[in-house]
PDB file of C-alpha atoms in Angstrom:
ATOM      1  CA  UNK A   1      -9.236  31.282  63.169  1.00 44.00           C
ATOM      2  CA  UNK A   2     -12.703  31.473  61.470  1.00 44.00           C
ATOM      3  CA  UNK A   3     -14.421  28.977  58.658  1.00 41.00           C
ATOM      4  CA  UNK A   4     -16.859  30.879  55.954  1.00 43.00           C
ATOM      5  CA  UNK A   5     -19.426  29.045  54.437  1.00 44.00           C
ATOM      6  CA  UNK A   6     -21.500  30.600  52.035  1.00 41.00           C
ATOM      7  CA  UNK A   7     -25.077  29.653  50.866  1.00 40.00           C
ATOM      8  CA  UNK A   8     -26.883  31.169  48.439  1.00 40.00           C
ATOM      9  CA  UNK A   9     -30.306  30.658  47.605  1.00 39.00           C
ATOM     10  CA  UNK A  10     -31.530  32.422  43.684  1.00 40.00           C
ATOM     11  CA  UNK A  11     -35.148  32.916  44.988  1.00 42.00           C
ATOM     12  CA  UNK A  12     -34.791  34.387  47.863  1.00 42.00           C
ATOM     13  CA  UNK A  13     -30.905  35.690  48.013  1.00 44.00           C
ATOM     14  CA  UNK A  14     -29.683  35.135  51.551  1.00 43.00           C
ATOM     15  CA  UNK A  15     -26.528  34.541  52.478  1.00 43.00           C
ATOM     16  CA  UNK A  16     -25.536  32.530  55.935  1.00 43.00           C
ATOM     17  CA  UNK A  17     -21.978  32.469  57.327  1.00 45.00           C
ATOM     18  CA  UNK A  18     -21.156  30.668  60.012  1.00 44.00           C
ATOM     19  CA  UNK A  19     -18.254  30.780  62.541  1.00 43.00           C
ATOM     20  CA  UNK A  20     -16.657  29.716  65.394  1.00 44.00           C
ATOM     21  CA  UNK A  21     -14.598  31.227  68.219  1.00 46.00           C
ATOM     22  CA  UNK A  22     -12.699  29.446  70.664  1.00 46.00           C
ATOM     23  CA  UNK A  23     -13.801  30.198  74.039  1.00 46.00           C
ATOM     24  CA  UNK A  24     -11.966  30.072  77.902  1.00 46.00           C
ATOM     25  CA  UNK A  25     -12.241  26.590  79.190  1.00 44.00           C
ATOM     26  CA  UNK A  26     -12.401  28.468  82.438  1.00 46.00           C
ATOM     27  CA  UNK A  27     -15.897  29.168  81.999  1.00 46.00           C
ATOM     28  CA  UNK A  28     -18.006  26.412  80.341  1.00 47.00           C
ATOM     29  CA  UNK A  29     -16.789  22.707  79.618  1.00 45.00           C
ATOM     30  CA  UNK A  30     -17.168  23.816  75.579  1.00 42.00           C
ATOM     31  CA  UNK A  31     -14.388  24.365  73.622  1.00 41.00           C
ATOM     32  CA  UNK A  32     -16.297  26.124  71.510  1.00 45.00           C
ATOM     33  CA  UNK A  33     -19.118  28.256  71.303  1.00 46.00           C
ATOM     34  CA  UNK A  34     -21.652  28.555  67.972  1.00 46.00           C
ATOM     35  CA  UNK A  35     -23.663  30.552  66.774  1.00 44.00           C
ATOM     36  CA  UNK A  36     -24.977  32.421  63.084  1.00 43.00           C
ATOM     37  CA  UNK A  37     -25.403  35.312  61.712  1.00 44.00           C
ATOM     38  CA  UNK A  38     -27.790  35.730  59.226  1.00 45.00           C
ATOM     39  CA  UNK A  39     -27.342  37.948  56.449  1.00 45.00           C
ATOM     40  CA  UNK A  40     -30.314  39.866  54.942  1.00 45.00           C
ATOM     41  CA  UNK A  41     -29.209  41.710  51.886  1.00 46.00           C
ATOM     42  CA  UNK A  42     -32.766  43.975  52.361  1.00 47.00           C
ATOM     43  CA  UNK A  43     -31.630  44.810  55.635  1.00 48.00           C
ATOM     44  CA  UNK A  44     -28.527  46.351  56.846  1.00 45.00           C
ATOM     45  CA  UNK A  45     -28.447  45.028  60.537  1.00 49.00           C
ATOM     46  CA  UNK A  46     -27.172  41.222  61.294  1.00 49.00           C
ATOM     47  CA  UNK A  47     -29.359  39.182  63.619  1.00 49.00           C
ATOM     48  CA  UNK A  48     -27.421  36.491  66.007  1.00 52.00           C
ATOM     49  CA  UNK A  49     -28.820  33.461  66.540  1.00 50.00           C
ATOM     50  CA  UNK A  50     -27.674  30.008  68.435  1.00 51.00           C
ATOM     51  CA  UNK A  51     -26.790  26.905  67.241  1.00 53.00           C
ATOM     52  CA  UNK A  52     -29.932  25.103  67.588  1.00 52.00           C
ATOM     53  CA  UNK A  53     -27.540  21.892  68.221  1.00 50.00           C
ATOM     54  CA  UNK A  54     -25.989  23.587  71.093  1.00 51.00           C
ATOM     55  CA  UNK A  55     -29.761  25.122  73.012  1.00 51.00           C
ATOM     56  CA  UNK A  56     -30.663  21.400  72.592  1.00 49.00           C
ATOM     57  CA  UNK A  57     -27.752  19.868  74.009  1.00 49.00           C
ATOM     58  CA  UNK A  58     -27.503  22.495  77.052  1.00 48.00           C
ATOM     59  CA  UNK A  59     -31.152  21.407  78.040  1.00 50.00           C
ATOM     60  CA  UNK A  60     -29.696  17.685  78.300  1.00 48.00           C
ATOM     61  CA  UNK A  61     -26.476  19.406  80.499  1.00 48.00           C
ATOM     62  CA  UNK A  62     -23.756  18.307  78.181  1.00 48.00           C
ATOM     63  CA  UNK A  63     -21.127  20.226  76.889  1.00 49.00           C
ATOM     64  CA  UNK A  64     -22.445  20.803  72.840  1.00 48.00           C
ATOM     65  CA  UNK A  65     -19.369  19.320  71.662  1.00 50.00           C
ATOM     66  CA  UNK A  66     -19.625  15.666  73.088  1.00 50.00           C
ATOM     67  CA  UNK A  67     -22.129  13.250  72.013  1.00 51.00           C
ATOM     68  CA  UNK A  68     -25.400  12.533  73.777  1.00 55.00           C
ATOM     69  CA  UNK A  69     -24.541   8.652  74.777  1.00 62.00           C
ATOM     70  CA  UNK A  70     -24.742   6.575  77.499  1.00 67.00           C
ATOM     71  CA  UNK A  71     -21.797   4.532  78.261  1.00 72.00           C
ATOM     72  CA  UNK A  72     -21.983   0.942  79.422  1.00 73.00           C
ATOM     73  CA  UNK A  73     -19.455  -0.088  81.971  1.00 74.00           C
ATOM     74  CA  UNK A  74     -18.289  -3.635  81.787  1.00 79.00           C
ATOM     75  CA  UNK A  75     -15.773  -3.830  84.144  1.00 83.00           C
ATOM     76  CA  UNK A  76     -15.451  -2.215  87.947  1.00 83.00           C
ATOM     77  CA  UNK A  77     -13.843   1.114  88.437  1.00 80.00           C
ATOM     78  CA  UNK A  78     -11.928   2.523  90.664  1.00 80.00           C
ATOM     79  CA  UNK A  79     -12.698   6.196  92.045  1.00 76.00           C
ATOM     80  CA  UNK A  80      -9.801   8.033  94.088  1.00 78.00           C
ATOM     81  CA  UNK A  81     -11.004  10.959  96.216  1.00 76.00           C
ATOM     82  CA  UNK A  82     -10.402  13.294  99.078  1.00 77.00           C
ATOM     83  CA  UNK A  83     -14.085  14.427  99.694  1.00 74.00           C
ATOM     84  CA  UNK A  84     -16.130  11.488  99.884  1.00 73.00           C
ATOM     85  CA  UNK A  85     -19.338  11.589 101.504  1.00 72.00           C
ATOM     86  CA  UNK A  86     -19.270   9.368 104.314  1.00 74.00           C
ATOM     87  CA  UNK A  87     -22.725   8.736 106.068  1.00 77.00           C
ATOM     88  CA  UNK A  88     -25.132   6.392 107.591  1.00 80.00           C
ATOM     89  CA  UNK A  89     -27.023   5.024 104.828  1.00 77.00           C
ATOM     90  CA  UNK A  90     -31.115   5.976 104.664  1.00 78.00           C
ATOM     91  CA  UNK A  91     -34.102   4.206 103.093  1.00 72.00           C
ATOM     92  CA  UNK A  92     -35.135   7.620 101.630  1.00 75.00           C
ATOM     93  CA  UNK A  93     -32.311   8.551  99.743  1.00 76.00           C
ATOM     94  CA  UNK A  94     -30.392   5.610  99.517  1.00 76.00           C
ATOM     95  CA  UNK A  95     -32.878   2.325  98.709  1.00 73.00           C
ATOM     96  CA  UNK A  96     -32.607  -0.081  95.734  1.00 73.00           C
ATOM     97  CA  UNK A  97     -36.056  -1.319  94.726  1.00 76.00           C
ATOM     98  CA  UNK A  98     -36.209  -4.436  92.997  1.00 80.00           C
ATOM     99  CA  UNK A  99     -39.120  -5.479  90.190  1.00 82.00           C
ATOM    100  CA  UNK A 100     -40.730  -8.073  88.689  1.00 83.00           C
ATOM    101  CA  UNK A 101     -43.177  -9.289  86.148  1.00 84.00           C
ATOM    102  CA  UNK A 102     -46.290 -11.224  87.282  1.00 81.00           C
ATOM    103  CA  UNK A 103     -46.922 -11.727  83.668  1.00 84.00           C
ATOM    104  CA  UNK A 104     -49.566  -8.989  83.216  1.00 88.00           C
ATOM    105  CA  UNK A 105     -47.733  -5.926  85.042  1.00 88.00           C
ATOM    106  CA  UNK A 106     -44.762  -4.751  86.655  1.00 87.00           C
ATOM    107  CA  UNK A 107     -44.667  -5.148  90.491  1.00 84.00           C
ATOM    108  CA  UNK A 108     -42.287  -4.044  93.488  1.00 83.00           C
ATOM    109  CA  UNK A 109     -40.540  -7.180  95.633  1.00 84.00           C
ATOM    110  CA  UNK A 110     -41.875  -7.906  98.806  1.00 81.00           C
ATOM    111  CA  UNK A 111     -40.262  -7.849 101.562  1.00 83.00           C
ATOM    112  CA  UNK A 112     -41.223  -8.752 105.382  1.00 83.00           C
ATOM    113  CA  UNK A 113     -40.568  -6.093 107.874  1.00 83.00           C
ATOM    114  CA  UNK A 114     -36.809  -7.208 108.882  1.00 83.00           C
ATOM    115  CA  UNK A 115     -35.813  -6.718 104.959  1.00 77.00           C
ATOM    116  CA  UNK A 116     -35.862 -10.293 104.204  1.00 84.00           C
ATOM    117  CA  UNK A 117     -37.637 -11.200 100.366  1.00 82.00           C
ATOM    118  CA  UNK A 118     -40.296 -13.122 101.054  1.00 82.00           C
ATOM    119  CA  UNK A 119     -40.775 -16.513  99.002  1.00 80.00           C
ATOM    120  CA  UNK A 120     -44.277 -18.101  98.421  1.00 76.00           C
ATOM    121  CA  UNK A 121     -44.278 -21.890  97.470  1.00 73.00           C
ATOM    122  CA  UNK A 122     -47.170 -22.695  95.382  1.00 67.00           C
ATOM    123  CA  UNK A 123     -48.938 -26.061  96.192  1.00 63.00           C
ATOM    124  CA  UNK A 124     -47.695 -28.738  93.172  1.00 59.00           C
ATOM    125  CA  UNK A 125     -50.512 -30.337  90.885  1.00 65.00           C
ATOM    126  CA  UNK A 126     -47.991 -32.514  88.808  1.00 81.00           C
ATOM    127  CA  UNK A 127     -48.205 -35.451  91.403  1.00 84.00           C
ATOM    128  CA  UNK A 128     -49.031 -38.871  89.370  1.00 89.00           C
ATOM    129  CA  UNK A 129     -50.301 -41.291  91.143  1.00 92.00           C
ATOM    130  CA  UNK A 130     -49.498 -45.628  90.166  1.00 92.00           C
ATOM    131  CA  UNK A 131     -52.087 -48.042  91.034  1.00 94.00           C
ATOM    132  CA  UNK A 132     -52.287 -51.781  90.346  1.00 95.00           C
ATOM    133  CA  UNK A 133     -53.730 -54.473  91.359  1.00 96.00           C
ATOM    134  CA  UNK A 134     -53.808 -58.346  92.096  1.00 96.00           C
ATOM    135  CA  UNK A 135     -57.232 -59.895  93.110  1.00 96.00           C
ATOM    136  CA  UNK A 136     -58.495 -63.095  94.194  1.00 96.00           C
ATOM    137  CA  UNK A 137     -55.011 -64.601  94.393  1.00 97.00           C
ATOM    138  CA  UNK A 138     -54.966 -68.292  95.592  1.00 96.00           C
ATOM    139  CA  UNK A 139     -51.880 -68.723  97.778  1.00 96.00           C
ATOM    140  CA  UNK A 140     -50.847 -72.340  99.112  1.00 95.00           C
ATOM    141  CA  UNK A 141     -47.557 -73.855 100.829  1.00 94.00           C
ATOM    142  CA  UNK A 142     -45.621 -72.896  97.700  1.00 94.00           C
ATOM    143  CA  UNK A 143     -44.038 -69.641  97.040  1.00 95.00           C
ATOM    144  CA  UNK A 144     -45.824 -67.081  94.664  1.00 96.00           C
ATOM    145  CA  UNK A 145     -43.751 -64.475  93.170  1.00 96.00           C
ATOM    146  CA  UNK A 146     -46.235 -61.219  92.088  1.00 96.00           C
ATOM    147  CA  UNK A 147     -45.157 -59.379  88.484  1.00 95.00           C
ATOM    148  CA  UNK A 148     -41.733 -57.680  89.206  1.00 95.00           C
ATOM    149  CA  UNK A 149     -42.297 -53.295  89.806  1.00 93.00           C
ATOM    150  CA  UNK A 150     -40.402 -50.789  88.541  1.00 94.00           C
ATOM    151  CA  UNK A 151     -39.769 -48.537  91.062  1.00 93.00           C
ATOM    152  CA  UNK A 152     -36.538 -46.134  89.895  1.00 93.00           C
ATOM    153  CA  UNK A 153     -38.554 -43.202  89.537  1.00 91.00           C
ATOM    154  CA  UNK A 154     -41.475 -43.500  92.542  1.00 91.00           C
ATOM    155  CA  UNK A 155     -40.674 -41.212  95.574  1.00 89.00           C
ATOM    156  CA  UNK A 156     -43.204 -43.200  97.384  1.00 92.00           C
ATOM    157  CA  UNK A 157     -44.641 -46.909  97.076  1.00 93.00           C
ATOM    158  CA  UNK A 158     -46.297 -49.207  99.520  1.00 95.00           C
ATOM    159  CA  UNK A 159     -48.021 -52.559  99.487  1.00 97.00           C
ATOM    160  CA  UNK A 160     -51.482 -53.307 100.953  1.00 97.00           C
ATOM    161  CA  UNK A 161     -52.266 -57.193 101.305  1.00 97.00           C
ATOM    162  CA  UNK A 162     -55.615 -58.584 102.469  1.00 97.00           C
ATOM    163  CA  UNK A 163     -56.024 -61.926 103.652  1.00 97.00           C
ATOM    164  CA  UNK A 164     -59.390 -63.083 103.008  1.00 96.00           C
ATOM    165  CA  UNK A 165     -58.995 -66.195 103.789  1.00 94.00           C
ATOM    166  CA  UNK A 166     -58.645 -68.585 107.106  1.00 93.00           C
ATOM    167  CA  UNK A 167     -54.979 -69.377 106.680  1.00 94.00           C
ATOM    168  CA  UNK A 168     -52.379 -66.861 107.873  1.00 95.00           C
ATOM    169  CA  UNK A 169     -50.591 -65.563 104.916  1.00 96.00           C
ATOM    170  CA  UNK A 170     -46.499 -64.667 105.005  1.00 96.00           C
ATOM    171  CA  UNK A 171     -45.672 -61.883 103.088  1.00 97.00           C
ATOM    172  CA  UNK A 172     -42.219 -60.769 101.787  1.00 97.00           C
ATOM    173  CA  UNK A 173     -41.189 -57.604 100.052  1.00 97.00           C
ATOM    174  CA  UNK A 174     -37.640 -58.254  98.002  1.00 97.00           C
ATOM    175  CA  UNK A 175     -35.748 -55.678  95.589  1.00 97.00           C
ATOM    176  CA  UNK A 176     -33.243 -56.174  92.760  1.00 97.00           C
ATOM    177  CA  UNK A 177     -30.744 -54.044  90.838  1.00 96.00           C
ATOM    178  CA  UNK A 178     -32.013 -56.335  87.579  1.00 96.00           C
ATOM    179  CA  UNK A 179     -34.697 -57.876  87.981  1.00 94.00           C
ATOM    180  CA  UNK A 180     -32.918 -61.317  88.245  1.00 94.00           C
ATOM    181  CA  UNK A 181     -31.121 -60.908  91.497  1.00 96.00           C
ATOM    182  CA  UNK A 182     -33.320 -60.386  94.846  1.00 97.00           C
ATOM    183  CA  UNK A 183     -32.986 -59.857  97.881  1.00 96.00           C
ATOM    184  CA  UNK A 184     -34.993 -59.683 101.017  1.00 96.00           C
ATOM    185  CA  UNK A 185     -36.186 -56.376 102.462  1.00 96.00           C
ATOM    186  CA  UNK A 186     -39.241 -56.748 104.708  1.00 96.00           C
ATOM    187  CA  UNK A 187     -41.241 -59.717 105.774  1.00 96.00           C
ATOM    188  CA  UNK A 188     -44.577 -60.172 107.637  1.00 96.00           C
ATOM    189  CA  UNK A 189     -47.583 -62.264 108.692  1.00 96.00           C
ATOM    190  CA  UNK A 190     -50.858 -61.273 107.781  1.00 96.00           C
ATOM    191  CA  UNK A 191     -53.412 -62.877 109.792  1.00 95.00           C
ATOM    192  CA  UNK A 192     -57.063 -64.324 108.410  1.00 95.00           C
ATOM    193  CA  UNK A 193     -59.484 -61.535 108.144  1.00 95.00           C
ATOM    194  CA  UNK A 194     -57.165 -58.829 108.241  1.00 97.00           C
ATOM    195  CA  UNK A 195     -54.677 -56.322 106.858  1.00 97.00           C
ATOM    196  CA  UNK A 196     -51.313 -54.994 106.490  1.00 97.00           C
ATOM    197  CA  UNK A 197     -49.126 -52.384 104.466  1.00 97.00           C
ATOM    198  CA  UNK A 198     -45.839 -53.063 103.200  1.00 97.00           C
ATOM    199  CA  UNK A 199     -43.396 -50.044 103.047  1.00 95.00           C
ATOM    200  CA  UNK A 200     -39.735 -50.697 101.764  1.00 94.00           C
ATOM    201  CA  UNK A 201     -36.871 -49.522 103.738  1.00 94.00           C
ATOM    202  CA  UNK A 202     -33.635 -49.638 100.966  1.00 94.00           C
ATOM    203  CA  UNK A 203     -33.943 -48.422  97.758  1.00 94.00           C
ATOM    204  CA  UNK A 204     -33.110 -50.295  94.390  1.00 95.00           C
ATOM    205  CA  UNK A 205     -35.029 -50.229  91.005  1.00 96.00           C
ATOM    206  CA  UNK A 206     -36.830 -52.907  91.120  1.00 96.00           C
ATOM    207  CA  UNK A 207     -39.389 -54.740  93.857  1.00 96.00           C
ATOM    208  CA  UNK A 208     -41.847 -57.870  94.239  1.00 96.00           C
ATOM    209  CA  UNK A 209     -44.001 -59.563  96.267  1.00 97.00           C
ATOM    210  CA  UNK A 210     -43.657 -63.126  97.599  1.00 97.00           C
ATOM    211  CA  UNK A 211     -46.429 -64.962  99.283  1.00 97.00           C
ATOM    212  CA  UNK A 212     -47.198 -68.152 100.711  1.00 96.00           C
ATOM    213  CA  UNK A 213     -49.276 -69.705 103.389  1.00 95.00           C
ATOM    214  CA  UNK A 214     -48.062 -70.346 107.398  1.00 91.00           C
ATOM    215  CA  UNK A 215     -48.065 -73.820 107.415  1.00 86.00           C
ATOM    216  CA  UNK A 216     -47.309 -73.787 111.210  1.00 86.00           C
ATOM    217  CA  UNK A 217     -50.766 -71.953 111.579  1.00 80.00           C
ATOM    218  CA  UNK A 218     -53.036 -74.282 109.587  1.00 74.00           C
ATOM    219  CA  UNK A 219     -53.735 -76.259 106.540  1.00 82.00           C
ATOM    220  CA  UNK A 220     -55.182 -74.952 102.769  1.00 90.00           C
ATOM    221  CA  UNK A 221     -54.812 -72.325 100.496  1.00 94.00           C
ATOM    222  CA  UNK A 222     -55.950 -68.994 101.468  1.00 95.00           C
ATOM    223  CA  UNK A 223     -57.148 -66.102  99.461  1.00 97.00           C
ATOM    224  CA  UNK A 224     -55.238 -62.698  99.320  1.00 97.00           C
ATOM    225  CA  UNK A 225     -55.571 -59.059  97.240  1.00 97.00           C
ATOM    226  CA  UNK A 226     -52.656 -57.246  96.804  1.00 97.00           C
ATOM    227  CA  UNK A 227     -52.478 -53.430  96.093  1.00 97.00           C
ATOM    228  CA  UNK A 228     -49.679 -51.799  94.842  1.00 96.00           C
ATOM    229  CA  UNK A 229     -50.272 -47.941  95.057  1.00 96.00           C
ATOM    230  CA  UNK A 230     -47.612 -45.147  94.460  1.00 94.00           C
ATOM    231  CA  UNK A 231     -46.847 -41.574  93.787  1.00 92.00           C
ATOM    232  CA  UNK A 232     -44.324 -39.943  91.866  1.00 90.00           C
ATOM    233  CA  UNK A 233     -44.093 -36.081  90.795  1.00 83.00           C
ATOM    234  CA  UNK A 234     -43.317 -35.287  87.074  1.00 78.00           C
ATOM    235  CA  UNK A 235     -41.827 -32.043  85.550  1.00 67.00           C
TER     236      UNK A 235
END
């Protein structure tokens, strides 16, 4: 079966026809195999030529009459076969690289020499650090509370206390779920002339100081600066 088409052109008065002949599967995946002739009416002989669609597509190795796409599997499949290629598996012939972007270019994974991807942890530089203070306090027999902290958010807090002073000086650390409610947590003496740092040992969101002299120790006020320092890392 054959298809004619005819096209004339005035100026020059050429005539192409085109067919197409089926063609044994048995030798090429085409069904069909192109090709013109070209029609001179100055000349008597015909002059073959090939479908340039078909030269282009047999550089690419596809058959000319399927489309040049790639298809993008979505779902596994399932191969069945008799003549698989079982073998050891080699670095040469068989490796997946793996890249990535450093921003600028386009780099290869490392790797240490047992295969494993090695990670590098970059030092952190969003560490804030809390500070406050509470100088020159004059503690007597009598219990003074220090402002109430917010600690909910601190991975790390501590207490210094300085006793200045020639009375010993009893220190208590106490936490709260409100700020109404406390509750003991650590308790010390600090000594005249010296210092001591208050860590907490349970967590809850808020903290405070409580302070008064040792009465068993001596008489009088006493003078104490408290230091509340803490760090906490933000995102």
């Amino acid at each position: 079966m054959s298809l004619k088409e005819v096209l004339t052109i005035s100026h020059k008065k050429i005539s192409i026809k085109k067919s197409v002949k089926k063609q044994s599967s048995k030798k090429n995946n085409c069904a069909k195999k192109c090709f013109f002739i070209i029609c001179s009416k100055k000349r008597s002989s015909l002059v073959r030529k090939k479908c340039p669609s078909r030269q282009k597509r047999k550089k690419t190795g596809l058959p000319c009459d399927q489309p040049n796409n790639i298809i993008t599997l979505h779902q596994p499949v399932q191969v069945s076969s008799n003549q698989l290629d079982i073998r050891n598996l080699t670095p040469k012939s068989d490796k997946v690289e793996i890249f990535g972007n450093d921003g600028n270019e386009v780099r290869a994974v490392r790797t240490d020499p047992n295969g494993r991807l090695e990670v590098v942890v970059s030092p952190t530089n969003n560490t804030l650090f809390i500070e406050e203070s509470f100088l020159n306090l004059k503690v007597t027999e009598h219990l003074l509370a220090l402002p109430v902290q917010n600690t909910s958010t601190i991975t790390m807090n501590s207490y210094a206390v300085i006793n200045r002073g020639e009375v010993p000086a009893i220190v208590c650390a106490e936490i709260s779920p409100n700020s109404v409610d406390f509750i003991k947590d650590c308790e010390d003496i600090v000594p005249p002339k010296s210092m001591k740092v208050f860590v907490l040992n349970r967590f809850l969101k808020w903290t405070r100081l409580i302070l008064a002299t040792d009465t068993t120790c001596g008489q009088g006020p006493t003078e104490v600066d408290v230091y509340f320092q803490a760090q906490t890392t933000i995102n």
